[in-house]
PDB file of C-alpha atoms in Angstrom:
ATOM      1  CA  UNK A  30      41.950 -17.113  61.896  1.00 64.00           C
ATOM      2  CA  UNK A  31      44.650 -15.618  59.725  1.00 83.00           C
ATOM      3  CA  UNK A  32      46.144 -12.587  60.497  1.00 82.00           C
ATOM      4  CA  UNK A  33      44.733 -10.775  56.638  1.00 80.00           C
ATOM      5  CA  UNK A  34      41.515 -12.535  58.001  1.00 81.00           C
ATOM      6  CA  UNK A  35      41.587 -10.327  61.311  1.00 83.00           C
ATOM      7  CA  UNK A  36      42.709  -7.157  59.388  1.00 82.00           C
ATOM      8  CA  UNK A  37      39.623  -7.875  56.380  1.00 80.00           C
ATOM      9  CA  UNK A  38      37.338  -8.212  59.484  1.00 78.00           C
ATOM     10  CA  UNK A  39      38.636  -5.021  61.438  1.00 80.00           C
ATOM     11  CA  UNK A  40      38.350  -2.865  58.112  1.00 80.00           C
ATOM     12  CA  UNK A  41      34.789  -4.358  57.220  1.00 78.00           C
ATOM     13  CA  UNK A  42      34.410  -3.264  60.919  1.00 78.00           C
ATOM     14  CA  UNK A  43      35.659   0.096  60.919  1.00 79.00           C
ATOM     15  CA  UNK A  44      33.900   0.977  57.770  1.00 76.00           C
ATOM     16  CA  UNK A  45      30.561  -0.592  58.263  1.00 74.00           C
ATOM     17  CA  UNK A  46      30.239   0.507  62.109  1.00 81.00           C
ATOM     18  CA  UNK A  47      32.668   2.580  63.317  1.00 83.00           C
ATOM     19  CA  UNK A  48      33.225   5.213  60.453  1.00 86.00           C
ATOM     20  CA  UNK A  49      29.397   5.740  60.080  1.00 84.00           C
ATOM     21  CA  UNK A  50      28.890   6.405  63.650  1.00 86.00           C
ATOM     22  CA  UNK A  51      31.700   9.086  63.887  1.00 90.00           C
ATOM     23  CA  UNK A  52      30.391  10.627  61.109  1.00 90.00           C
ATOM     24  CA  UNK A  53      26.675  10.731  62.706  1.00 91.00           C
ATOM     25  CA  UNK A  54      28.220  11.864  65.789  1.00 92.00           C
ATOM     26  CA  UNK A  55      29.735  14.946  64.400  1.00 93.00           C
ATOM     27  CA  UNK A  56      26.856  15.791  62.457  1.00 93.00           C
ATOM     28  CA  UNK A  57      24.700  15.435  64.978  1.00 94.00           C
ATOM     29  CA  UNK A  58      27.369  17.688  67.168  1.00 96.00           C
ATOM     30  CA  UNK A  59      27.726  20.807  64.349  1.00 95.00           C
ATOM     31  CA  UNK A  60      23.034  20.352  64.146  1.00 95.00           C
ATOM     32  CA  UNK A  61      23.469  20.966  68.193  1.00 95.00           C
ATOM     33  CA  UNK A  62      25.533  23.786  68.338  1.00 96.00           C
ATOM     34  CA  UNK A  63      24.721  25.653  65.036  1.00 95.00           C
ATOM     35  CA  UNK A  64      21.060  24.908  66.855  1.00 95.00           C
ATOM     36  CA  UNK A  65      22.151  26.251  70.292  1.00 96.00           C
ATOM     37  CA  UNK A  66      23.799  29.490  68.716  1.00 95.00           C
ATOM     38  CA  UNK A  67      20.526  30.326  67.339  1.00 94.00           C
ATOM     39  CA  UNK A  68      18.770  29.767  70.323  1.00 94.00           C
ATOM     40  CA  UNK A  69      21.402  31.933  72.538  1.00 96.00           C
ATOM     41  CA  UNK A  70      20.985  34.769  69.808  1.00 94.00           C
ATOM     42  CA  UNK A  71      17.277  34.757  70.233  1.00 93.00           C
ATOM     43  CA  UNK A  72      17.535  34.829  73.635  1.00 95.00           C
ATOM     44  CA  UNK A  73      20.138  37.463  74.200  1.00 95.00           C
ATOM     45  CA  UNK A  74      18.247  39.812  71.539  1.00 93.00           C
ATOM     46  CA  UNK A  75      14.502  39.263  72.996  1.00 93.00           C
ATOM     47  CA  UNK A  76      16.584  39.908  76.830  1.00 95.00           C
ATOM     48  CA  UNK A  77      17.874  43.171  74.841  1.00 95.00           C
ATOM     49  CA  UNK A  78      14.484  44.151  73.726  1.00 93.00           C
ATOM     50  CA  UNK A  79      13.504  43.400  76.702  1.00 93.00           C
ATOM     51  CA  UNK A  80      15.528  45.892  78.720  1.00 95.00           C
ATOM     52  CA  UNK A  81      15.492  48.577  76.607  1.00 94.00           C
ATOM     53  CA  UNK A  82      11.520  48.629  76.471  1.00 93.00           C
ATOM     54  CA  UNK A  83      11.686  48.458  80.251  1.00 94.00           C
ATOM     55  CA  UNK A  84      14.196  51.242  80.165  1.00 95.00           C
ATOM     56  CA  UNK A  85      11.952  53.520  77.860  1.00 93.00           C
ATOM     57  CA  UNK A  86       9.475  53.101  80.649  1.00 93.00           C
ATOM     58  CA  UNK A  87      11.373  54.822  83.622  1.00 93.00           C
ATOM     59  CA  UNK A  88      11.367  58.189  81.237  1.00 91.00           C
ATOM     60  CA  UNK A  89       7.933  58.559  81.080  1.00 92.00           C
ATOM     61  CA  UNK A  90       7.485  61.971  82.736  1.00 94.00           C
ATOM     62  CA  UNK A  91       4.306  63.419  80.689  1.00 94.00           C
ATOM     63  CA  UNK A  92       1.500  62.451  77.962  1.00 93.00           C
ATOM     64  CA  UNK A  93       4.222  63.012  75.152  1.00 94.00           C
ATOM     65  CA  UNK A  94       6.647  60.781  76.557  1.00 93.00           C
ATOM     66  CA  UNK A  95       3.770  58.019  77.463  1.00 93.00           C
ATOM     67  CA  UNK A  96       2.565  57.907  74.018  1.00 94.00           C
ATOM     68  CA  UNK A  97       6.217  57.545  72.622  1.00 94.00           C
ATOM     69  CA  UNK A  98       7.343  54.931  74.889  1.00 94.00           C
ATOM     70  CA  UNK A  99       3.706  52.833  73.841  1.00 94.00           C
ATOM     71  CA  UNK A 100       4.622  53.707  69.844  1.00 94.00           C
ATOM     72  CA  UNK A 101       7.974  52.278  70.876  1.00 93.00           C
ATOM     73  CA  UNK A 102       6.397  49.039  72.356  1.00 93.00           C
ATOM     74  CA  UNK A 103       3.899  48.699  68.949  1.00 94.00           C
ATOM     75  CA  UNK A 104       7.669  49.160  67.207  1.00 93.00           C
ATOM     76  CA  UNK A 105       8.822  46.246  69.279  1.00 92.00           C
ATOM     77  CA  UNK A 106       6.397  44.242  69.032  1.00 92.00           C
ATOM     78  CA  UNK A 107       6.755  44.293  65.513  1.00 95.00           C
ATOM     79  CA  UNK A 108      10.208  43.540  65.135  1.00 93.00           C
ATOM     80  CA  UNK A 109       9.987  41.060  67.814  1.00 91.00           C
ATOM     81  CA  UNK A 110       7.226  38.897  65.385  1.00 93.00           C
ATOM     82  CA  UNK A 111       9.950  39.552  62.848  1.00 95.00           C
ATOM     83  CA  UNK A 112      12.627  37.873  64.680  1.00 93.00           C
ATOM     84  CA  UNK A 113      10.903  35.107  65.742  1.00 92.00           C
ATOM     85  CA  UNK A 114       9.996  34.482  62.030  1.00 95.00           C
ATOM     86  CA  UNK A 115      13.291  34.604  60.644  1.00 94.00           C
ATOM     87  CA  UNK A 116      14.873  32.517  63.921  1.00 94.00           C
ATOM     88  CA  UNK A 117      11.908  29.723  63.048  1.00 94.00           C
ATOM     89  CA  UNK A 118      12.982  29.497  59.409  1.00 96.00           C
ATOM     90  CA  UNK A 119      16.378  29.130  60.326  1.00 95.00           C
ATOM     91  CA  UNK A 120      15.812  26.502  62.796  1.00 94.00           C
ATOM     92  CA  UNK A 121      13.716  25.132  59.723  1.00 96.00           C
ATOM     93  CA  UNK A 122      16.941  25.179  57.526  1.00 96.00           C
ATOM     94  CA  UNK A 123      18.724  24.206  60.034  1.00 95.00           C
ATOM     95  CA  UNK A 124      16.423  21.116  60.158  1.00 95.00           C
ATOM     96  CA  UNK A 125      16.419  20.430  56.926  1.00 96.00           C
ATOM     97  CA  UNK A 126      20.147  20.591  56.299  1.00 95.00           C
ATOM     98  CA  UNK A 127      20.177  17.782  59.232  1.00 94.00           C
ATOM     99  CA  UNK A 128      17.982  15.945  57.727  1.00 94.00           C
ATOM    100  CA  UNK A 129      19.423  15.834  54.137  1.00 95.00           C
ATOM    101  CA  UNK A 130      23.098  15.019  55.824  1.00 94.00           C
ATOM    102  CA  UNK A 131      21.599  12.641  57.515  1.00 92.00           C
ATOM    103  CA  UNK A 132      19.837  11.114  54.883  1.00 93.00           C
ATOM    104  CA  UNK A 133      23.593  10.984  52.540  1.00 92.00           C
ATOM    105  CA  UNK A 134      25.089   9.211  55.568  1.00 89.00           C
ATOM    106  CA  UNK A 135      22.638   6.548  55.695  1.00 87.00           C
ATOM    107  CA  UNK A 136      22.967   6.128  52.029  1.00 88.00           C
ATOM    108  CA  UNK A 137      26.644   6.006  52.130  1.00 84.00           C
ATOM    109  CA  UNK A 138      26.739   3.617  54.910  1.00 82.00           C
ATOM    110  CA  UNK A 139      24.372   0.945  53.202  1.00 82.00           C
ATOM    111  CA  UNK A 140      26.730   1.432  50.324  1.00 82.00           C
ATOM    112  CA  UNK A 141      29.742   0.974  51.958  1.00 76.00           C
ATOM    113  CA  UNK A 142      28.521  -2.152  53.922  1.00 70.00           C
ATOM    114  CA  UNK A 143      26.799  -3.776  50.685  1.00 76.00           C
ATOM    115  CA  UNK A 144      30.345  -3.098  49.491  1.00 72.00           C
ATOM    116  CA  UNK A 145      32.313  -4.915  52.302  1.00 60.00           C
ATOM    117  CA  UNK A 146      30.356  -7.545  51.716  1.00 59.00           C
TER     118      UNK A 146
END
């Protein structure tokens, strides 16, 4: 094999194989942590929510103070659906943004090796 035979071969290579699967990699890398980062949000704010509610609890000293600690919990409770809605359509955008990049890698790849060819 000639030497411009060995360097076609290792670009074909590179560009078929290699390049593609760096590419995946990091986009599957940036869908992981943009994915984790939501999670860890959620997380720390329901722990917050959490805490505080638990909080409101220790000052309950007479009927007034019961019934604004349980209008409190109604009040969490409600913006606690609320988060969870808007973390699920972000994990849902998150999704689809994944899938879409995903989708244009695979599309340039089969283009790049029908290309090589």
């Amino acid at each position: 094999m000639s030497k411009a035979t060995t360097e076609k071969a290792t670009e074909q290579f590179q560009s078929v194989f290699v390049e593609p699967a760096r590419a995946y990699g990091s986009l599957a890398l940036e869908y992981s942590e943009k994915l984790i980062s939501t999670q860890f949000d959620a997380a720390r704010a329901l722990t917050d929510m959490s805490l505080a509610q638990t909080r409101s609890w220790l000052e309950v000293k007479d009927p007034d103070s019961f019934k604004k600690v349980v209008e409190g919990q109604q009040k969490a409770a409600q913006d606690l659906g609320e988060r969870f809605k808007g973390d699920a359509e972000k994990v849902v955008a998150l999704s689809q943004e994944y899938l879409q990049k995903g989708q244009k890698l695979v599309e340039d790849s089969v283009k790049s090796a029908t290309a090589a060819k």
